[in-house]
Coordinates of C-alpha atoms in Angstrom, one line a residue:
M1 CA 41.1 19.9 -93.0
S2 CA 41.1 17.0 -95.4
L3 CA 38.1 15.7 -97.3
A4 CA 38.0 12.6 -95.2
E5 CA 38.1 14.5 -92.0
A6 CA 35.3 16.8 -93.2
E7 CA 33.1 13.8 -94.1
K8 CA 33.7 12.3 -90.6
S9 CA 32.9 15.7 -89.0
E10 CA 29.7 16.0 -91.0
E11 CA 28.8 12.4 -90.2
R12 CA 29.2 13.0 -86.4
S13 CA 27.1 16.1 -86.7
T14 CA 24.3 14.2 -88.5
V15 CA 24.5 11.5 -85.9
K16 CA 24.1 14.0 -83.1
T17 CA 21.2 15.8 -84.8
G18 CA 19.6 12.5 -85.4
A19 CA 20.0 11.5 -81.8
K20 CA 18.4 14.7 -80.6
G21 CA 15.5 14.2 -83.0
Y22 CA 15.1 10.6 -81.8
H23 CA 15.0 11.6 -78.1
M24 CA 12.6 14.5 -78.9
D25 CA 10.3 12.1 -80.7
N26 CA 10.4 9.7 -77.7
L27 CA 9.5 12.5 -75.3
I28 CA 6.6 13.6 -77.5
K29 CA 5.4 10.1 -77.8
I30 CA 5.6 9.5 -74.0
A31 CA 3.8 12.8 -73.2
S32 CA 1.0 12.2 -75.7
N33 CA 0.3 8.6 -74.5
S34 CA 0.9 8.7 -70.8
L35 CA -2.0 9.6 -68.5
I36 CA 0.4 10.1 -65.6
V37 CA 2.3 12.7 -67.6
W38 CA -1.0 14.5 -68.4
L39 CA -2.0 14.5 -64.8
G40 CA 1.4 15.8 -63.8
A41 CA 1.2 18.6 -66.4
L42 CA -2.3 19.5 -65.2
G43 CA -1.1 19.6 -61.6
L44 CA 1.7 22.0 -62.6
V45 CA -0.6 24.3 -64.5
V46 CA -3.2 24.5 -61.7
G47 CA -0.5 24.7 -59.0
F48 CA 1.4 27.6 -60.7
G49 CA -2.0 29.3 -61.2
M50 CA -2.9 29.1 -57.5
F51 CA 0.6 30.1 -56.5
G52 CA 0.6 33.1 -58.8
Y53 CA -2.9 34.2 -57.7
S54 CA -1.8 34.1 -54.0
V55 CA 1.3 36.2 -54.8
I56 CA -0.1 38.7 -57.3
T57 CA -3.5 39.1 -55.8
G58 CA -4.1 40.0 -52.1
P59 CA -6.7 41.6 -49.8
P60 CA -7.3 45.3 -50.5
T61 CA -6.3 48.1 -48.2
R62 CA -9.1 49.9 -46.3
A63 CA -8.4 53.1 -48.2
S64 CA -9.2 51.3 -51.5
L65 CA -12.6 50.1 -50.3
Q66 CA -15.9 51.7 -51.5
T67 CA -18.3 53.0 -48.8
V68 CA -22.1 53.2 -49.1
E69 CA -25.0 53.7 -46.7
G70 CA -28.4 52.2 -47.3
T71 CA -31.0 49.7 -46.2
I72 CA -30.7 45.9 -46.5
S73 CA -33.9 44.9 -48.3
E74 CA -33.3 41.1 -48.5
A75 CA -30.7 38.5 -47.9
S76 CA -30.2 34.9 -49.0
R77 CA -27.6 32.1 -48.6
V78 CA -25.9 31.0 -51.8
T79 CA -23.8 27.9 -52.3
R80 CA -21.8 27.4 -55.4
R81 CA -19.9 24.2 -56.4
S82 CA -16.7 24.4 -58.5
R83 CA -16.8 22.1 -61.5
R84 CA -13.0 22.0 -61.7
T85 CA -12.2 21.1 -58.1
G86 CA -15.6 20.0 -56.7
S87 CA -15.2 22.4 -53.7
T88 CA -18.1 24.5 -52.5
N89 CA -18.3 28.2 -51.7
S90 CA -21.0 29.4 -49.5
Y91 CA -21.8 33.1 -48.8
F92 CA -24.7 35.4 -47.8
E93 CA -25.9 37.7 -50.6
M94 CA -27.5 40.9 -49.3
T95 CA -29.4 43.4 -51.4
L96 CA -28.6 47.0 -50.3
K97 CA -30.7 50.0 -51.4
P98 CA -28.4 53.0 -51.2
V99 CA -29.6 56.2 -49.5
A100 CA -28.7 58.3 -52.5
G101 CA -31.2 56.4 -54.7
A102 CA -28.6 54.7 -56.8
A103 CA -29.1 51.1 -58.2
D104 CA -29.3 48.2 -55.7
L105 CA -26.1 46.5 -54.7
K106 CA -25.6 42.8 -54.2
L107 CA -23.1 42.5 -51.4
R108 CA -21.5 39.3 -50.3
V109 CA -20.2 38.0 -47.0
P110 CA -18.8 34.4 -46.5
T111 CA -20.9 32.3 -44.2
I112 CA -17.9 31.6 -42.0
E113 CA -17.8 35.4 -41.2
M114 CA -21.4 36.0 -40.1
A115 CA -24.1 33.9 -38.5
E116 CA -27.4 33.6 -40.3
P117 CA -29.4 35.2 -37.5
D118 CA -27.1 38.2 -37.6
V119 CA -27.7 38.6 -41.3
R120 CA -31.5 38.3 -41.0
S121 CA -31.5 40.8 -38.2
L122 CA -30.2 43.4 -40.6
I123 CA -33.1 43.1 -43.1
G124 CA -35.0 46.4 -43.2
R125 CA -32.4 48.2 -41.2
P126 CA -29.9 51.0 -42.3
V127 CA -26.3 49.9 -42.6
R128 CA -22.9 51.3 -43.6
A129 CA -20.9 48.9 -45.8
E130 CA -17.3 49.0 -47.0
F131 CA -16.6 46.6 -49.9
D132 CA -14.1 45.9 -52.7
S133 CA -14.5 45.9 -56.5
E134 CA -16.0 42.3 -56.3
Q135 CA -18.6 43.6 -53.8
D136 CA -17.2 41.5 -51.0
V137 CA -17.9 43.2 -47.7
Y138 CA -15.0 43.9 -45.4
V139 CA -16.8 46.2 -42.9
L140 CA -20.5 46.3 -42.0
R141 CA -21.9 48.7 -39.4
S142 CA -25.5 48.9 -38.2
G143 CA -26.1 51.9 -35.9
N144 CA -23.4 51.8 -33.2
R145 CA -22.7 48.1 -33.8
E146 CA -19.9 47.0 -36.1
V147 CA -21.2 43.6 -37.3
L148 CA -18.0 43.0 -39.4
T149 CA -14.7 44.6 -38.4
F150 CA -12.0 45.3 -40.9
E151 CA -9.3 43.6 -38.8
N152 CA -11.2 40.3 -38.3
T153 CA -12.2 40.2 -42.0
M154 CA -8.6 40.8 -43.1
E155 CA -7.4 38.0 -40.8
R156 CA -9.8 35.5 -42.4
R157 CA -9.1 36.6 -46.0
K158 CA -5.3 36.4 -45.5
L159 CA -5.8 32.8 -44.3
S160 CA -7.6 32.1 -47.6
F161 CA -4.8 33.5 -49.7
R162 CA -2.3 31.6 -47.6
Q163 CA -4.2 28.4 -48.3
Y164 CA -4.0 29.1 -52.1
Y165 CA -0.2 29.6 -51.7
V166 CA 0.2 26.3 -49.8
D167 CA -2.1 24.3 -52.1
G168 CA -0.4 25.7 -55.1
I169 CA 3.1 24.6 -54.0
A170 CA 1.7 21.2 -53.1
L171 CA 0.2 20.8 -56.6
V172 CA 3.5 21.9 -58.2
I173 CA 5.5 19.4 -56.2
G174 CA 3.0 16.6 -56.9
G175 CA 2.8 17.5 -60.6
S176 CA 6.6 17.4 -60.9
V177 CA 6.8 14.0 -59.2
L178 CA 4.1 12.6 -61.6
L179 CA 5.9 14.0 -64.6
V180 CA 9.2 12.3 -63.6
I181 CA 7.4 9.0 -62.9
G182 CA 5.4 9.2 -66.1
F183 CA 8.5 9.9 -68.3
L184 CA 10.5 7.2 -66.6
L185 CA 7.8 4.6 -67.0
G186 CA 7.3 5.7 -70.6
L187 CA 11.1 5.4 -71.4
R188 CA 11.1 1.9 -69.8
K189 CA 8.2 0.9 -72.0
L190 CA 9.8 2.3 -75.2
R191 CA 13.1 0.4 -74.4
K192 CA 11.2 -2.8 -73.9
Q193 CA 9.4 -2.3 -77.2
A194 CA 12.7 -1.5 -79.0
S195 CA 14.3 -4.6 -77.5
A196 CA 11.4 -6.8 -78.5
G197 CA 11.4 -5.4 -82.1
G198 CA 15.2 -6.0 -82.5
R199 CA 15.0 -9.7 -81.8
T200 CA 15.1 -12.0 -84.8
V201 CA 13.3 -15.3 -85.2
E202 CA 15.3 -18.3 -86.4
G203 CA 13.6 -20.9 -88.5

């Protein structure tokens, strides 16, 4: 290879590297200044989080549940609002005093799974509860009556996980669309600015 050819090859390499750097700088500039891009990125992060949660996490098997017998000493309705999404989560919190004399347990049952009169009717009565590591109740028996059955509870919980899956996919799709729109609008704006900056004023 002659010296002239080597210089041309080096020049082409420098031009390519400079072009890549230029495009990367533009992408960074668009991402840092576009609200649409930020919203799209947020949608992707939250969407993938919800999708991953629905896939990795799932309702427990009955064999993995803890079982305890005791007396319900009190119960109350609790409503929590998520600061991130604004959604509310309502459940009954029941204090169970185990027969074995262990520490009290705070067991939770979503309000959609039990009526308030049924919860209040259990106060002061002995029960047998099956719950997971989060102390969410899946089976609740009082005497010969099974207030909560494992089959019905699992059906409702699976619907909740399925909703996480569907909402996660929707957020990922929406976030991707916003990212594309944001970058296209940003590139259009940069091109207009470059075009305006390249004009000369004749006196």
